[in-house]
Amino acid sequence: MSALSTFLLRRRGGAGWHWTDVLAYVWLGIGLVLMFGPVLWLVVSSFKTPANLAEFPPTFRPLDAQVARVQGYDQPLPLFRVMLDDGSEKVLAQVRRVGIMAQMVDPQNPGAVIRVPIDKRIPVREIKLATENYAEPLQQFDFLRYFQNSVFVTIMATLITLVVNSMAAFALSKYEFKGRTAVLGIILATLMVPLSVIVVPLYLVVNSLNLFDTLWGVILPTVATPTGVFLLRQYMLTIPDELIDAARMDKASEWQIYWRIVLPLAAPALAVLAIFSVMWRWNDFLWPLIVLSRKEHYTLQVGLNAFSGELNVQWHYVLAMTVLSIVPVALIFLFLQRYITAGIANTGLK
């Protein structure tokens, strides 16, 4: 902890403060708020009740009305701080509201009903975590099934993406043939083609292969990515050709060279591509929405759309399930982030 505090609190001026120290801390503080403030607000809002979410102006803390059981009433009654005519303040329980007047009783003496204007009362609220925002979707809306489908699609698509893209990158980086540069140019040119342009041909191909409304119909059309091919090719160019020539002299097959030599040496770039692929597949919404029609095949992102009704959006469920959906990607990025800098930095060495 001392080493961390020394690193975070070090100053250019040594014992004193330099103006660049102040500017650096202000800039880093603004960046911290802009990057993690929305995430923190999302997590806190996922524990709010629908009434708390609809409040204006919004509140940061998850607050809910405090209730009390009053003798003579079956249901708990909400509590309010009421300003009485004599200037004193008292906590009363509201029985019902009629127009601009509220009928209230004293929880200690519920016999007499007191009529109070609604602008003379302030609700008594307490911090309460609405954990049912997480429990009810998992139980009633089969979100565990959506989660399992997303995990399956992400893992299988990532594995196939690594194999297909690494094979293409190996051929484009270590084989000399006519038109190699043109092939690479055509692959990179596909980056300029949006999904909305090719969605109809992709749909026809998937339908003709009887992959419609299957998870494999979501996985297979997106496994070959130009970004992955370019990233791996640039990294494999840094692998010495002499190493591959030596393996060929030792009678190693091309498959053995690819599997036992090139892939282990390209592990940092493969890790970077794996992270990108996980984020792409996990957050993909448009293509699974087109391909999948039955709810039992929905991925998590498509399942979130089920909470958007024609006239109403259940925001408390959407926020809670959104938090769950970002946890796997955040964990993967947390444990593999050191490969991102090393992999991307080494792709441009040659």
Tab-separated table of C-alpha atoms in Angstrom:
chain	number	residue	atom	x	y	z
A	1	MET	CA	0.000	0.000	0.000
A	2	SER	CA	2.903	2.358	0.720
A	3	ALA	CA	4.336	1.841	-2.775
A	4	LEU	CA	0.907	2.503	-4.321
A	5	SER	CA	0.381	5.664	-2.267
A	6	THR	CA	3.879	6.862	-3.149
A	7	PHE	CA	3.139	6.357	-6.842
A	8	LEU	CA	-0.265	8.068	-6.714
A	9	LEU	CA	0.857	10.999	-4.561
A	10	ARG	CA	4.220	11.736	-6.151
A	11	ARG	CA	4.750	15.306	-7.307
A	12	ARG	CA	7.020	16.933	-9.813
A	13	GLY	CA	8.071	19.595	-7.318
A	14	GLY	CA	9.262	17.024	-4.791
A	15	ALA	CA	8.165	18.149	-1.326
A	16	GLY	CA	6.277	21.139	-2.767
A	17	TRP	CA	3.497	21.441	-5.296
A	18	HIS	CA	4.113	22.452	-8.905
A	19	TRP	CA	1.341	23.907	-11.068
A	20	THR	CA	1.637	20.896	-13.378
A	21	ASP	CA	0.889	18.619	-10.396
A	22	VAL	CA	-2.385	20.426	-9.762
A	23	LEU	CA	-3.294	20.351	-13.452
A	24	ALA	CA	-2.492	16.633	-13.689
A	25	TYR	CA	-4.621	15.728	-10.663
A	26	VAL	CA	-7.538	17.845	-11.916
A	27	TRP	CA	-7.327	16.242	-15.357
A	28	LEU	CA	-7.123	12.725	-13.923
A	29	GLY	CA	-10.034	13.462	-11.585
A	30	ILE	CA	-12.219	14.661	-14.457
A	31	GLY	CA	-11.288	11.571	-16.489
A	32	LEU	CA	-12.085	9.300	-13.538
A	33	VAL	CA	-15.540	10.849	-13.099
A	34	LEU	CA	-16.332	10.732	-16.819
A	35	MET	CA	-15.245	7.096	-17.196
A	36	PHE	CA	-16.513	5.482	-14.001
A	37	GLY	CA	-19.299	7.882	-12.995
A	38	PRO	CA	-21.868	6.450	-15.451
A	39	VAL	CA	-20.943	2.896	-14.459
A	40	LEU	CA	-21.366	3.702	-10.763
A	41	TRP	CA	-24.706	5.402	-11.472
A	42	LEU	CA	-25.824	2.324	-13.441
A	43	VAL	CA	-24.968	-0.053	-10.602
A	44	VAL	CA	-26.682	2.102	-7.966
A	45	SER	CA	-29.751	2.668	-10.158
A	46	SER	CA	-30.132	-1.085	-10.666
A	47	PHE	CA	-31.140	-1.311	-6.985
A	48	LYS	CA	-33.818	1.398	-7.217
A	49	THR	CA	-37.553	0.841	-7.283
A	50	PRO	CA	-39.594	1.957	-10.332
A	51	ALA	CA	-40.956	4.912	-8.337
A	52	ASN	CA	-37.448	5.954	-7.328
A	53	LEU	CA	-36.279	5.775	-10.948
A	54	ALA	CA	-39.173	7.968	-12.096
A	55	GLU	CA	-38.374	10.766	-9.655
A	56	PHE	CA	-37.397	14.200	-10.913
A	57	PRO	CA	-34.946	15.528	-10.067
A	58	PRO	CA	-33.259	12.134	-9.804
A	59	THR	CA	-31.514	11.001	-6.643
A	60	PHE	CA	-28.248	9.096	-6.508
A	61	ARG	CA	-29.077	6.887	-3.526
A	62	PRO	CA	-31.662	4.077	-3.815
A	63	LEU	CA	-34.407	5.417	-1.552
A	64	ASP	CA	-37.792	3.927	-0.719
A	65	ALA	CA	-40.687	5.086	1.409
A	66	GLN	CA	-40.530	4.013	5.042
A	67	VAL	CA	-43.673	2.194	6.183
A	68	ALA	CA	-45.115	1.215	9.530
A	69	ARG	CA	-47.818	-1.155	10.673
A	70	VAL	CA	-50.666	0.687	12.336
A	71	GLN	CA	-53.280	-0.942	14.524
A	72	GLY	CA	-56.550	-1.327	12.669
A	73	TYR	CA	-55.033	-1.413	9.166
A	74	ASP	CA	-54.111	-4.602	7.340
A	75	GLN	CA	-51.416	-3.152	5.078
A	76	PRO	CA	-48.339	-1.153	6.178
A	77	LEU	CA	-48.855	2.586	5.760
A	78	PRO	CA	-46.241	5.019	4.374
A	79	LEU	CA	-44.842	7.549	6.828
A	80	PHE	CA	-44.652	11.327	6.250
A	81	ARG	CA	-43.242	14.266	8.153
A	82	VAL	CA	-46.107	16.697	8.547
A	83	MET	CA	-45.916	20.366	9.507
A	84	LEU	CA	-48.783	20.992	11.935
A	85	ASP	CA	-50.645	24.278	12.390
A	86	ASP	CA	-48.789	25.074	15.619
A	87	GLY	CA	-45.455	24.934	13.747
A	88	SER	CA	-44.389	21.577	15.141
A	89	GLU	CA	-43.399	18.604	13.015
A	90	LYS	CA	-44.745	15.128	13.491
A	91	VAL	CA	-44.451	11.782	11.729
A	92	LEU	CA	-47.846	10.523	10.551
A	93	ALA	CA	-48.982	7.529	8.504
A	94	GLN	CA	-51.029	8.133	5.373
A	95	VAL	CA	-54.226	6.129	5.087
A	96	ARG	CA	-55.324	7.443	1.698
A	97	ARG	CA	-55.057	10.475	-0.547
A	98	VAL	CA	-58.107	12.262	-1.907
A	99	GLY	CA	-57.268	15.020	-4.360
A	100	ILE	CA	-54.980	17.563	-2.742
A	101	MET	CA	-55.755	16.304	0.779
A	102	ALA	CA	-54.300	13.294	2.543
A	103	GLN	CA	-55.997	11.398	5.347
A	104	MET	CA	-53.386	10.555	7.968
A	105	VAL	CA	-53.230	9.008	11.426
A	106	ASP	CA	-50.765	9.029	14.263
A	107	PRO	CA	-49.146	5.551	14.449
A	108	GLN	CA	-49.167	5.809	18.264
A	109	ASN	CA	-52.805	6.945	18.408
A	110	PRO	CA	-54.570	5.750	15.227
A	111	GLY	CA	-58.061	6.569	16.391
A	112	ALA	CA	-58.281	10.113	15.007
A	113	VAL	CA	-57.929	10.830	11.259
A	114	ILE	CA	-56.063	14.030	10.424
A	115	ARG	CA	-56.590	15.796	7.086
A	116	VAL	CA	-53.338	17.278	5.760
A	117	PRO	CA	-52.687	19.148	2.471
A	118	ILE	CA	-50.282	17.169	0.342
A	119	ASP	CA	-47.869	20.104	0.092
A	120	LYS	CA	-47.482	20.108	3.884
A	121	ARG	CA	-46.031	16.630	4.074
A	122	ILE	CA	-42.628	15.165	3.221
A	123	PRO	CA	-42.186	11.407	2.775
A	124	VAL	CA	-39.955	9.614	5.247
A	125	ARG	CA	-37.545	7.586	3.164
A	126	GLU	CA	-34.709	5.217	3.871
A	127	ILE	CA	-31.979	3.579	1.825
A	128	LYS	CA	-33.335	0.272	0.555
A	129	LEU	CA	-31.814	-2.017	-2.045
A	130	ALA	CA	-34.435	-3.420	-4.420
A	131	THR	CA	-32.806	-6.841	-4.801
A	132	GLU	CA	-35.965	-8.121	-6.464
A	133	ASN	CA	-34.770	-6.308	-9.602
A	134	TYR	CA	-32.229	-9.121	-9.944
A	135	ALA	CA	-34.214	-12.010	-8.480
A	136	GLU	CA	-37.435	-11.676	-10.465
A	137	PRO	CA	-35.934	-11.608	-13.990
A	138	LEU	CA	-33.764	-14.617	-13.196
A	139	GLN	CA	-36.785	-16.557	-11.945
A	140	GLN	CA	-39.661	-15.349	-14.128
A	141	PHE	CA	-38.066	-14.336	-17.416
A	142	ASP	CA	-35.595	-17.244	-17.812
A	143	PHE	CA	-32.580	-14.975	-17.923
A	144	LEU	CA	-30.301	-17.812	-16.870
A	145	ARG	CA	-31.128	-19.461	-20.203
A	146	TYR	CA	-30.288	-16.211	-22.031
A	147	PHE	CA	-27.039	-15.990	-20.085
A	148	GLN	CA	-26.075	-19.564	-21.000
A	149	ASN	CA	-26.827	-18.896	-24.666
A	150	SER	CA	-24.613	-15.794	-24.626
A	151	VAL	CA	-21.789	-17.719	-22.964
A	152	PHE	CA	-22.033	-20.502	-25.551
A	153	VAL	CA	-22.127	-18.081	-28.491
A	154	THR	CA	-19.234	-16.021	-27.130
A	155	ILE	CA	-16.953	-18.968	-26.342
A	156	MET	CA	-17.565	-20.886	-29.570
A	157	ALA	CA	-17.380	-17.788	-31.778
A	158	THR	CA	-14.151	-16.683	-30.105
A	159	LEU	CA	-12.481	-20.085	-30.499
A	160	ILE	CA	-13.465	-20.391	-34.152
A	161	THR	CA	-12.447	-16.775	-34.778
A	162	LEU	CA	-8.981	-17.411	-33.362
A	163	VAL	CA	-8.480	-20.523	-35.509
A	164	VAL	CA	-9.827	-19.093	-38.785
A	165	ASN	CA	-8.144	-15.695	-38.492
A	166	SER	CA	-4.816	-17.156	-37.379
A	167	MET	CA	-4.783	-19.533	-40.366
A	168	ALA	CA	-5.455	-16.660	-42.762
A	169	ALA	CA	-2.849	-14.489	-41.064
A	170	PHE	CA	-0.268	-17.304	-41.212
A	171	ALA	CA	-0.801	-17.702	-44.942
A	172	LEU	CA	-0.654	-13.961	-45.627
A	173	SER	CA	2.465	-13.417	-43.531
A	174	LYS	CA	4.657	-16.466	-44.234
A	175	TYR	CA	3.701	-17.628	-47.733
A	176	GLU	CA	4.926	-15.875	-50.861
A	177	PHE	CA	2.381	-15.990	-53.679
A	178	LYS	CA	1.100	-13.660	-56.370
A	179	GLY	CA	-1.706	-11.407	-55.305
A	180	ARG	CA	-0.949	-11.643	-51.585
A	181	THR	CA	-1.100	-7.869	-51.170
A	182	ALA	CA	-4.323	-7.693	-53.207
A	183	VAL	CA	-5.938	-10.369	-51.038
A	184	LEU	CA	-4.994	-8.463	-47.910
A	185	GLY	CA	-6.379	-5.268	-49.440
A	186	ILE	CA	-9.690	-6.951	-50.252
A	187	ILE	CA	-9.925	-8.288	-46.687
A	188	LEU	CA	-9.274	-4.853	-45.207
A	189	ALA	CA	-11.726	-3.262	-47.655
A	190	THR	CA	-14.534	-5.258	-46.041
A	191	LEU	CA	-14.080	-3.074	-42.960
A	192	MET	CA	-15.880	-0.329	-44.877
A	193	VAL	CA	-18.938	-2.540	-45.519
A	194	PRO	CA	-21.503	-2.149	-42.690
A	195	LEU	CA	-23.557	-5.074	-41.477
A	196	SER	CA	-26.784	-3.445	-42.663
A	197	VAL	CA	-25.589	-3.798	-46.281
A	198	ILE	CA	-24.902	-7.542	-46.135
A	199	VAL	CA	-27.598	-8.544	-43.669
A	200	VAL	CA	-30.021	-9.737	-46.378
A	201	PRO	CA	-27.467	-11.972	-48.200
A	202	LEU	CA	-26.302	-13.327	-44.832
A	203	TYR	CA	-29.892	-14.097	-43.885
A	204	LEU	CA	-30.468	-15.959	-47.158
A	205	VAL	CA	-27.285	-18.001	-46.694
A	206	VAL	CA	-28.138	-18.893	-43.103
A	207	ASN	CA	-31.684	-19.842	-44.074
A	208	SER	CA	-30.502	-22.020	-46.985
A	209	LEU	CA	-28.146	-23.887	-44.636
A	210	ASN	CA	-31.006	-24.563	-42.174
A	211	LEU	CA	-29.260	-22.536	-39.491
A	212	PHE	CA	-32.090	-20.074	-38.967
A	213	ASP	CA	-33.237	-19.801	-35.334
A	214	THR	CA	-30.159	-21.670	-34.083
A	215	LEU	CA	-27.185	-20.460	-32.088
A	216	TRP	CA	-24.849	-21.695	-34.828
A	217	GLY	CA	-26.607	-19.332	-37.200
A	218	VAL	CA	-25.453	-16.523	-34.909
A	219	ILE	CA	-21.903	-17.862	-34.556
A	220	LEU	CA	-20.713	-18.927	-38.002
A	221	PRO	CA	-21.389	-15.843	-40.192
A	222	THR	CA	-19.230	-13.615	-37.962
A	223	VAL	CA	-16.174	-15.764	-37.235
A	224	ALA	CA	-13.932	-14.304	-39.982
A	225	THR	CA	-13.055	-10.724	-39.092
A	226	PRO	CA	-10.749	-8.454	-41.137
A	227	THR	CA	-9.545	-6.785	-37.950
A	228	GLY	CA	-8.400	-10.112	-36.528
A	229	VAL	CA	-6.640	-11.128	-39.745
A	230	PHE	CA	-4.770	-7.826	-39.946
A	231	LEU	CA	-3.829	-7.857	-36.264
A	232	LEU	CA	-2.466	-11.396	-36.339
A	233	ARG	CA	-0.708	-10.923	-39.691
A	234	GLN	CA	1.163	-7.872	-38.446
A	235	TYR	CA	2.250	-9.766	-35.358
A	236	MET	CA	3.281	-12.888	-37.279
A	237	LEU	CA	5.514	-10.764	-39.512
A	238	THR	CA	7.731	-10.281	-36.461
A	239	ILE	CA	8.351	-14.056	-36.212
A	240	PRO	CA	11.681	-14.804	-37.957
A	241	ASP	CA	11.347	-16.672	-41.231
A	242	GLU	CA	14.555	-18.553	-40.373
A	243	LEU	CA	12.717	-20.294	-37.527
A	244	ILE	CA	10.101	-21.625	-39.929
A	245	ASP	CA	12.745	-22.633	-42.492
A	246	ALA	CA	14.587	-24.579	-39.790
A	247	ALA	CA	11.364	-26.400	-38.901
A	248	ARG	CA	10.830	-27.333	-42.549
A	249	MET	CA	14.375	-28.672	-42.760
A	250	ASP	CA	13.537	-30.881	-39.780
A	251	LYS	CA	10.661	-32.367	-41.822
A	252	ALA	CA	7.925	-30.541	-39.910
A	253	SER	CA	4.633	-30.276	-41.779
A	254	GLU	CA	2.933	-26.955	-42.383
A	255	TRP	CA	0.293	-27.865	-39.830
A	256	GLN	CA	2.954	-28.616	-37.218
A	257	ILE	CA	4.698	-25.310	-37.965
A	258	TYR	CA	1.426	-23.469	-37.568
A	259	TRP	CA	0.258	-25.315	-34.458
A	260	ARG	CA	3.508	-25.800	-32.527
A	261	ILE	CA	5.579	-22.777	-33.536
A	262	VAL	CA	3.510	-19.907	-34.881
A	263	LEU	CA	0.519	-20.085	-32.527
A	264	PRO	CA	2.568	-20.210	-29.279
A	265	LEU	CA	4.715	-17.296	-30.439
A	266	ALA	CA	1.609	-15.304	-31.401
A	267	ALA	CA	-0.042	-15.829	-28.004
A	268	PRO	CA	-0.070	-12.090	-27.032
A	269	ALA	CA	-1.818	-11.133	-30.282
A	270	LEU	CA	-4.235	-14.047	-29.893
A	271	ALA	CA	-5.076	-12.837	-26.385
A	272	VAL	CA	-5.815	-9.351	-27.719
A	273	LEU	CA	-8.047	-10.756	-30.458
A	274	ALA	CA	-9.789	-12.988	-27.904
A	275	ILE	CA	-10.627	-9.964	-25.756
A	276	PHE	CA	-11.974	-8.062	-28.753
A	277	SER	CA	-13.951	-11.087	-29.923
A	278	VAL	CA	-15.525	-11.588	-26.504
A	279	MET	CA	-16.656	-7.958	-26.443
A	280	TRP	CA	-17.987	-8.164	-30.012
A	281	ARG	CA	-19.947	-11.393	-29.525
A	282	TRP	CA	-21.197	-10.643	-26.032
A	283	ASN	CA	-22.552	-7.210	-26.965
A	284	ASP	CA	-23.899	-8.179	-30.397
A	285	PHE	CA	-27.586	-7.370	-30.735
A	286	LEU	CA	-28.667	-6.811	-34.351
A	287	TRP	CA	-27.639	-10.134	-35.903
A	288	PRO	CA	-28.996	-12.365	-33.063
A	289	LEU	CA	-32.225	-10.348	-33.160
A	290	ILE	CA	-32.588	-11.157	-36.887
A	291	VAL	CA	-31.628	-14.832	-36.724
A	292	LEU	CA	-33.315	-15.931	-33.487
A	293	SER	CA	-37.093	-16.136	-33.203
A	294	ARG	CA	-37.762	-18.447	-30.244
A	295	LYS	CA	-37.226	-17.111	-26.734
A	296	GLU	CA	-35.328	-20.189	-25.561
A	297	HIS	CA	-32.601	-19.322	-28.084
A	298	TYR	CA	-32.302	-15.638	-27.167
A	299	THR	CA	-28.952	-14.263	-26.138
A	300	LEU	CA	-28.678	-11.921	-23.180
A	301	GLN	CA	-28.717	-8.730	-25.248
A	302	VAL	CA	-31.817	-9.828	-27.161
A	303	GLY	CA	-33.439	-10.925	-23.921
A	304	LEU	CA	-32.979	-7.428	-22.507
A	305	ASN	CA	-35.146	-6.182	-25.346
A	306	ALA	CA	-38.019	-8.269	-23.961
A	307	PHE	CA	-38.450	-5.716	-21.155
A	308	SER	CA	-39.265	-2.986	-23.692
A	309	GLY	CA	-43.007	-3.151	-24.105
A	310	GLU	CA	-45.145	-1.248	-26.600
A	311	LEU	CA	-46.120	1.428	-24.085
A	312	ASN	CA	-43.849	0.821	-21.112
A	313	VAL	CA	-40.209	-0.072	-20.419
A	314	GLN	CA	-39.386	-1.914	-17.215
A	315	TRP	CA	-36.253	0.081	-16.512
A	316	HIS	CA	-35.564	-1.478	-13.106
A	317	TYR	CA	-35.212	-4.896	-14.753
A	318	VAL	CA	-33.260	-3.525	-17.718
A	319	LEU	CA	-30.718	-1.825	-15.456
A	320	ALA	CA	-30.267	-4.880	-13.242
A	321	MET	CA	-29.751	-7.269	-16.141
A	322	THR	CA	-27.443	-4.776	-17.857
A	323	VAL	CA	-25.202	-4.848	-14.790
A	324	LEU	CA	-25.091	-8.645	-14.964
A	325	SER	CA	-24.318	-8.518	-18.679
A	326	ILE	CA	-21.233	-6.309	-18.255
A	327	VAL	CA	-19.718	-8.340	-15.405
A	328	PRO	CA	-18.215	-11.170	-17.572
A	329	VAL	CA	-16.643	-8.740	-20.053
A	330	ALA	CA	-15.265	-6.620	-17.231
A	331	LEU	CA	-13.698	-9.664	-15.553
A	332	ILE	CA	-12.118	-10.883	-18.781
A	333	PHE	CA	-10.734	-7.437	-19.521
A	334	LEU	CA	-9.437	-7.152	-15.950
A	335	PHE	CA	-7.450	-10.390	-16.085
A	336	LEU	CA	-6.215	-10.074	-19.691
A	337	GLN	CA	-5.661	-6.323	-19.956
A	338	ARG	CA	-1.860	-6.666	-19.758
A	339	TYR	CA	-1.910	-8.499	-23.100
A	340	ILE	CA	-3.640	-5.622	-24.873
A	341	THR	CA	-0.755	-3.160	-24.660
A	342	ALA	CA	1.885	-5.790	-25.424
A	343	GLY	CA	-0.039	-7.304	-28.310
A	344	ILE	CA	-1.012	-4.062	-30.011
A	345	ALA	CA	2.431	-2.526	-29.496
A	346	ASN	CA	4.170	-5.493	-31.114
A	347	THR	CA	1.892	-5.636	-34.168
A	348	GLY	CA	3.612	-2.642	-35.751
A	349	LEU	CA	7.242	-3.626	-35.255
A	350	LYS	CA	7.669	-4.785	-38.837
